[in-house]
Short mmCIF file of C-alpha atoms in Angstrom, two decimals:
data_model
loop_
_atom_site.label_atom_id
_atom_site.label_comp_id
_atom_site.label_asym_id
_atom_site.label_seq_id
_atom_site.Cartn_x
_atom_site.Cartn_y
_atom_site.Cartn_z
CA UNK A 105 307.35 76.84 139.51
CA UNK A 106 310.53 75.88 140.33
CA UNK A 107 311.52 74.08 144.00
CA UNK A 108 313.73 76.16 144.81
CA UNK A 109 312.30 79.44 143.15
CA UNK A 110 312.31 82.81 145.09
CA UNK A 111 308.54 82.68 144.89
CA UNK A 112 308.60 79.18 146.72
CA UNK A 113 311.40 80.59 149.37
CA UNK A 114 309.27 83.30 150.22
CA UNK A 115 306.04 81.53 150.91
CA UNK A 116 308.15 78.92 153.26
CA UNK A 117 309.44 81.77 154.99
CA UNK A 118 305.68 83.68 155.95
CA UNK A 119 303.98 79.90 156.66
CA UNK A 120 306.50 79.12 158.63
CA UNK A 121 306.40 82.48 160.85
CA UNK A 122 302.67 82.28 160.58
CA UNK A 123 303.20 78.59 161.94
CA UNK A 124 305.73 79.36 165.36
CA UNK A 125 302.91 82.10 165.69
CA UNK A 126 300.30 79.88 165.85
CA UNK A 127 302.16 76.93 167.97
CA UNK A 128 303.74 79.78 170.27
CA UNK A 129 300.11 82.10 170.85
CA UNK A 130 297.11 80.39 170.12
CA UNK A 131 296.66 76.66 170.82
CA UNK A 132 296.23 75.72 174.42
CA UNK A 133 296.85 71.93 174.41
CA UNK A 134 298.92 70.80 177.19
CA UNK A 135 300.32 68.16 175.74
CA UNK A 136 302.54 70.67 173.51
CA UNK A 137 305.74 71.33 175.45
CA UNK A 138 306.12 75.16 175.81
CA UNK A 139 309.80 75.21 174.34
CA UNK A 140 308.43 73.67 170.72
CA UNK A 141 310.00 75.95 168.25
CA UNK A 142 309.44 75.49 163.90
CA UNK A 143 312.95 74.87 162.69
CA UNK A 144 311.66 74.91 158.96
CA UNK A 145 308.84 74.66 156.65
CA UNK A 146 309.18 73.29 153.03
CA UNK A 147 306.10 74.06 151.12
CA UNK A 148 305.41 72.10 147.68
CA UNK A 149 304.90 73.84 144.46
CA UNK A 150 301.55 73.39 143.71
CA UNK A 151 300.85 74.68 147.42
CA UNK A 152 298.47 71.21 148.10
CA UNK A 153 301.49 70.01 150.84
CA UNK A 154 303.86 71.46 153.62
CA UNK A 155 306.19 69.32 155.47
CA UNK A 156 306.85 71.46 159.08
CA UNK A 157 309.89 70.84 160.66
CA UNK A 158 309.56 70.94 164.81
CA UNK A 159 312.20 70.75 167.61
CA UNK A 160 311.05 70.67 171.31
CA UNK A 161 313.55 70.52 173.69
CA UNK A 162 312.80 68.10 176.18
CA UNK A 163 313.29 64.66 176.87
CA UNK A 164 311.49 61.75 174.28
CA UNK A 165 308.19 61.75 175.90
CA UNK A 166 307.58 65.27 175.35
CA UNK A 167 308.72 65.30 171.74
CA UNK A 168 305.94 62.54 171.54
CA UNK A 169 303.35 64.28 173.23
CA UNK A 170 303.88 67.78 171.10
CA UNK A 171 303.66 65.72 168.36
CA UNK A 172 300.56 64.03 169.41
CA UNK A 173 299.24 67.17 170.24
CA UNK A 174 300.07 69.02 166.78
CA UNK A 175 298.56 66.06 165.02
CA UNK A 176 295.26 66.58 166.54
CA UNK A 177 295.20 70.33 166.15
CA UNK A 178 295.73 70.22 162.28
CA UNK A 179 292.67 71.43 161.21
CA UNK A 180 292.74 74.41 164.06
CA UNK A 181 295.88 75.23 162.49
CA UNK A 182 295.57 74.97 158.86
CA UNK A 183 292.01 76.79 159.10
CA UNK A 184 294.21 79.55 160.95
CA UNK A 185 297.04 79.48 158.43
CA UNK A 186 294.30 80.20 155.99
CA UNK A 187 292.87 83.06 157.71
CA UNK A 188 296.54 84.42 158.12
CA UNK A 189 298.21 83.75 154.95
CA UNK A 190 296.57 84.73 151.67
CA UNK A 191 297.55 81.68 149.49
CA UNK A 192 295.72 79.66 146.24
CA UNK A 193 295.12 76.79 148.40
CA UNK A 194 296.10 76.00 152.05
CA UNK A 195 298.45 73.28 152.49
CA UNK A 196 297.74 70.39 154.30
CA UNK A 197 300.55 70.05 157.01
CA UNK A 198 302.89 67.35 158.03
CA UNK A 199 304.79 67.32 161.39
CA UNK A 200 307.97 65.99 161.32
CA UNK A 201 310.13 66.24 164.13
CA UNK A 202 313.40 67.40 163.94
CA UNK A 203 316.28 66.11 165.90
CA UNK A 204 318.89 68.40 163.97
CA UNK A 205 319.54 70.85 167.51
CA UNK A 206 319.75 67.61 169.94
CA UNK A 207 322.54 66.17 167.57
CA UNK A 208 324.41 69.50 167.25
CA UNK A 209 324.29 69.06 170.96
CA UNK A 210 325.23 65.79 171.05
CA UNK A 211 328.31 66.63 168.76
CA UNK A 212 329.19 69.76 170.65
CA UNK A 213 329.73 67.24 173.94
CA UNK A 214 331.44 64.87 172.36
CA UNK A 215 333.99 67.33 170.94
CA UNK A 216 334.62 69.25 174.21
CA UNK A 217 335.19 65.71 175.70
CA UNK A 218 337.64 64.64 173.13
CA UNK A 219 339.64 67.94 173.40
CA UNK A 220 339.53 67.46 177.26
CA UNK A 221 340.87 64.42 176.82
CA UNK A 222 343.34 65.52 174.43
CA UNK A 223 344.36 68.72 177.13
CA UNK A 224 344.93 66.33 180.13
CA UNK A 225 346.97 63.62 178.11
CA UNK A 226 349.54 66.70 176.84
CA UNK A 227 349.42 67.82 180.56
CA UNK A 228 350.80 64.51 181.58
CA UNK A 229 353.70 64.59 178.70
CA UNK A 230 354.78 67.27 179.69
CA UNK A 231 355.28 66.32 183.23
CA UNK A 232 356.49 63.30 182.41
CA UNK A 233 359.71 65.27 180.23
#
């Protein structure tokens, strides 16, 4: 089976709604941050692996703690995933946290400052002619 086969896609797509499902509803540790969200779930071909892509927004110490907290609820979650999804073998999961929405951010700031920038030197120009 091919990486990218629609086979593959499709069983990223249900872990990873059977994952946000299982973050959002069913574990109760507090040290996952309420606004932890799966950005993406790549799932290996021979279905032994999944890497799970998580983005909480919140500062660093929170990010650590969901992580911490994720980490220790593996089994919970995998034995869940197992119930949920009907698969040849249940991957064991890796957390991996994504910082791809805090550096869209990031970019998105530093853009609108630039262009405000930009926007108040042609103001002055202007005056200036």
């Amino acid at each position: 089976m091919r990486k990218n086969s629609i086979k593959n896609t499709r069983i990223n797509e249900e872990v990873l709604r059977e994952l946000s499902g299982i973050i959002r509803g069913e574990i109760k540790d507090p040290r996952i941050h309420p606004m932890t969200s799966v950005v993406s779930v790549e799932v290996a071909p021979d279905l032994k692996t999944a890497k799970a892509y998580i983005s909480v927004l919140g500062d660093e110490q929170a990010q650590k703690e969901t992580l911490a907290g994720l980490r220790s609820a593996e089994g919970y979650i995998r034995r869940t995933l197992a119930k949920n999804v009907n698969l040849r073998n249940t991957p064991q999961i890796t957390f991996i946290m994504d910082q791809s929405i805090e550096y869209g951010v990031k970019m998105s700031k530093l853009i609108d400052e630039v262009n405000q920038t930009r926007s108040a030197d042609s103001d002055t120009s202007l005056e200036d002619a």
